[in-house]
PDB file of C-alpha atoms in Angstrom:
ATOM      1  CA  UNK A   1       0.000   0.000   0.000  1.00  0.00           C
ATOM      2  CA  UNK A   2       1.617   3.166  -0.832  1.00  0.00           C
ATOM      3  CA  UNK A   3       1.487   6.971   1.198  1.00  0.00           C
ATOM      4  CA  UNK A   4      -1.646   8.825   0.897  1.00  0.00           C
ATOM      5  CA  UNK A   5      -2.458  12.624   2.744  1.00  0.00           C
ATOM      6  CA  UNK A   6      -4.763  11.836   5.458  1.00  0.00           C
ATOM      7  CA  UNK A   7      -6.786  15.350   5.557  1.00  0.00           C
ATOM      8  CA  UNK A   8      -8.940  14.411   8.766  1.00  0.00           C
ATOM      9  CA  UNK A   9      -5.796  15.168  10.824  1.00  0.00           C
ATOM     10  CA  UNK A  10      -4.353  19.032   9.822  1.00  0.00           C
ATOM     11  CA  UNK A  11      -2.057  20.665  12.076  1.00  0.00           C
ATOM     12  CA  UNK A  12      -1.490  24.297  11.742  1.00  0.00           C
ATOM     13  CA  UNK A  13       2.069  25.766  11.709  1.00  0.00           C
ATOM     14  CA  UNK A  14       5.094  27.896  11.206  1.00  0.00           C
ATOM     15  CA  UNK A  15       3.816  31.100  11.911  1.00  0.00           C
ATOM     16  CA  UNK A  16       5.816  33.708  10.734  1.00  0.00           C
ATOM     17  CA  UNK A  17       5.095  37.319  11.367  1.00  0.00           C
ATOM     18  CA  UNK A  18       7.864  40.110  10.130  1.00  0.00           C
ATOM     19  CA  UNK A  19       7.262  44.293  10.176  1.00  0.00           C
ATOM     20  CA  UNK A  20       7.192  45.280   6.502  1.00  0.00           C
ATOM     21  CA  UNK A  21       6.609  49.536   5.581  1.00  0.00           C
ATOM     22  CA  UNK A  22       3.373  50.165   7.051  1.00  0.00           C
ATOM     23  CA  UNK A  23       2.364  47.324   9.159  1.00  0.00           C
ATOM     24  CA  UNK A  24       3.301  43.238   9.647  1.00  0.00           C
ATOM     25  CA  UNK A  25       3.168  40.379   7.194  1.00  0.00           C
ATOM     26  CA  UNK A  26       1.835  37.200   8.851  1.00  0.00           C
ATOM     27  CA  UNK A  27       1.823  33.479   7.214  1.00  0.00           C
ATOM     28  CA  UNK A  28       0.741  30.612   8.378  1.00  0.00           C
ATOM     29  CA  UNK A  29       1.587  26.790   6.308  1.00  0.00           C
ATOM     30  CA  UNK A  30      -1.034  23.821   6.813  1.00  0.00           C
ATOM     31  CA  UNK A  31       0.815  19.962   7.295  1.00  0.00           C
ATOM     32  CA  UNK A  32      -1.512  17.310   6.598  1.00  0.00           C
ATOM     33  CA  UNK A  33      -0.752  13.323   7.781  1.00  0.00           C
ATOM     34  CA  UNK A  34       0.907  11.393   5.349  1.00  0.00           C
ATOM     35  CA  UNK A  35       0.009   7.659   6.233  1.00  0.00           C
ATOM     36  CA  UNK A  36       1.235   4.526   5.040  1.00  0.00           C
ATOM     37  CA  UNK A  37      -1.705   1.663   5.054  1.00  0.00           C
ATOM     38  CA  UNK A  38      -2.265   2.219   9.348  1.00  0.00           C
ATOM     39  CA  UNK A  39       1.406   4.108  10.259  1.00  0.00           C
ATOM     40  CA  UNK A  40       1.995   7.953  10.347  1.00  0.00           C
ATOM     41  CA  UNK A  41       4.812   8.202   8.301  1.00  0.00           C
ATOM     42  CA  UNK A  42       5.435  12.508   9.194  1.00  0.00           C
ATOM     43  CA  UNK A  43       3.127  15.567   8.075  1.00  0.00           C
ATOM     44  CA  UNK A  44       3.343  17.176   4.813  1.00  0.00           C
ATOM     45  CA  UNK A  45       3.054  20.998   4.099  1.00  0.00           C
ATOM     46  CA  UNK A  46       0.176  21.284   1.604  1.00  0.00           C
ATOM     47  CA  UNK A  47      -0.659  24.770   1.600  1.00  0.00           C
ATOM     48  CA  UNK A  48       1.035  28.255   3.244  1.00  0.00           C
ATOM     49  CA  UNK A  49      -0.977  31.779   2.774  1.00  0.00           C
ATOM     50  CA  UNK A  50       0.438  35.206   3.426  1.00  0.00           C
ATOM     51  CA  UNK A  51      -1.695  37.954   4.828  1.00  0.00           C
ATOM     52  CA  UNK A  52      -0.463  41.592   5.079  1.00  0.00           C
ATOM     53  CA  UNK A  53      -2.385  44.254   7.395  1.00  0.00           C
ATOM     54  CA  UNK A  54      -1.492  47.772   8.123  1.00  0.00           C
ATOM     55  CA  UNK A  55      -1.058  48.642  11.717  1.00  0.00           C
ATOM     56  CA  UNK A  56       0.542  47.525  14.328  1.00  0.00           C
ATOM     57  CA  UNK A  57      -1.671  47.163  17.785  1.00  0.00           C
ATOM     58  CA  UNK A  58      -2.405  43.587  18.988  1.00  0.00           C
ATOM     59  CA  UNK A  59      -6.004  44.033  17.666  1.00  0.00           C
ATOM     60  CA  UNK A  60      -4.478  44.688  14.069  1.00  0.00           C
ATOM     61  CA  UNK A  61      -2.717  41.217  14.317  1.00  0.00           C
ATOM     62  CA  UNK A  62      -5.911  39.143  15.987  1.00  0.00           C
ATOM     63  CA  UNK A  63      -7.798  40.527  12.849  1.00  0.00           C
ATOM     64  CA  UNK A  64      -5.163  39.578  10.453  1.00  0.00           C
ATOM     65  CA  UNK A  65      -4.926  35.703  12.246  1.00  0.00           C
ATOM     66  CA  UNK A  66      -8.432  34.915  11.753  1.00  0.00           C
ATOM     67  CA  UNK A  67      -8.467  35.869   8.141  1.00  0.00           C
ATOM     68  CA  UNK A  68      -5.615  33.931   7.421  1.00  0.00           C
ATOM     69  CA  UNK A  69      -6.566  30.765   9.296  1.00  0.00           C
ATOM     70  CA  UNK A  70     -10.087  30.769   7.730  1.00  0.00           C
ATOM     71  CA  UNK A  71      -8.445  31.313   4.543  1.00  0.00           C
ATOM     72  CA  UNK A  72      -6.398  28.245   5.376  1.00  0.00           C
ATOM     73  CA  UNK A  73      -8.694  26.322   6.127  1.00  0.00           C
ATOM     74  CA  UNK A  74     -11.024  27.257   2.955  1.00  0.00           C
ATOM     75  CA  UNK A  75      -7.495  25.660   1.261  1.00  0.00           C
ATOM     76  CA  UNK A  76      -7.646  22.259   2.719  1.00  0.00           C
ATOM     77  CA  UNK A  77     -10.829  21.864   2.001  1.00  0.00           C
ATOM     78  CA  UNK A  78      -9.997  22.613  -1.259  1.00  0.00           C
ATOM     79  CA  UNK A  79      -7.563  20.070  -1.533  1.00  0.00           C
ATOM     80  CA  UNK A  80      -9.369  17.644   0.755  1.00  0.00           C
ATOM     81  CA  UNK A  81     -12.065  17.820  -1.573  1.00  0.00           C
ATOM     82  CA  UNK A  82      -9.527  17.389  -4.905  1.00  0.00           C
ATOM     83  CA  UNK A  83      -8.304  14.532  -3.566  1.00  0.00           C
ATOM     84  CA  UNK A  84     -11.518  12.565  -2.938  1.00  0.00           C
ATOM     85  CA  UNK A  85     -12.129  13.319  -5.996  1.00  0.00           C
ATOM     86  CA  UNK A  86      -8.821  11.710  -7.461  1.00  0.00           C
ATOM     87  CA  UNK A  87      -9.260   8.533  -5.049  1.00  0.00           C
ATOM     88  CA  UNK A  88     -12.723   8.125  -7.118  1.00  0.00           C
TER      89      UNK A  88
END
């Protein structure tokens, strides 16, 4: 049996958040289970978006998180639902 991305379990990581002119750019990469028949081989970076937001108060970044992680998450499932699609 060969590797397949197991999109029930997504973990959400490397946050990276670095002043640019004007504000902060913030990114954020999903990792989805790669399995092997029933072993978790490691997790596998499927998608990474990239937000940028003007300001630079604590409110300005809470704003700019849940954008990006709901746009994140609109990914996956995106490619969650591509790859059902592939399996048949």
């Amino acid at each position: 049996m060969g590797t397949r991305l197991d999109f029930s379990m997504v973990r959400i990581l490397g946050e990276d958040c670095r002043a640019v002119d004007g504000g902060h750019e913030l990114a954020l990469t999903a990792y989805v289970a790669q399995v092997d028949g029933d072993r978790l081989v490691e997790h596998a970076a499927v998608a990474r978006v990239t937000e940028t937001f003007a300001g630079w108060d604590p409110q300005d970044y809470q704003r700019a998180n849940l954008k990006l992680h709901r746009a994140l998450a609109a990914r996956v499932a995106e490619l969650a639902l591509a790859a059902r699609r592939e399996e048949g």
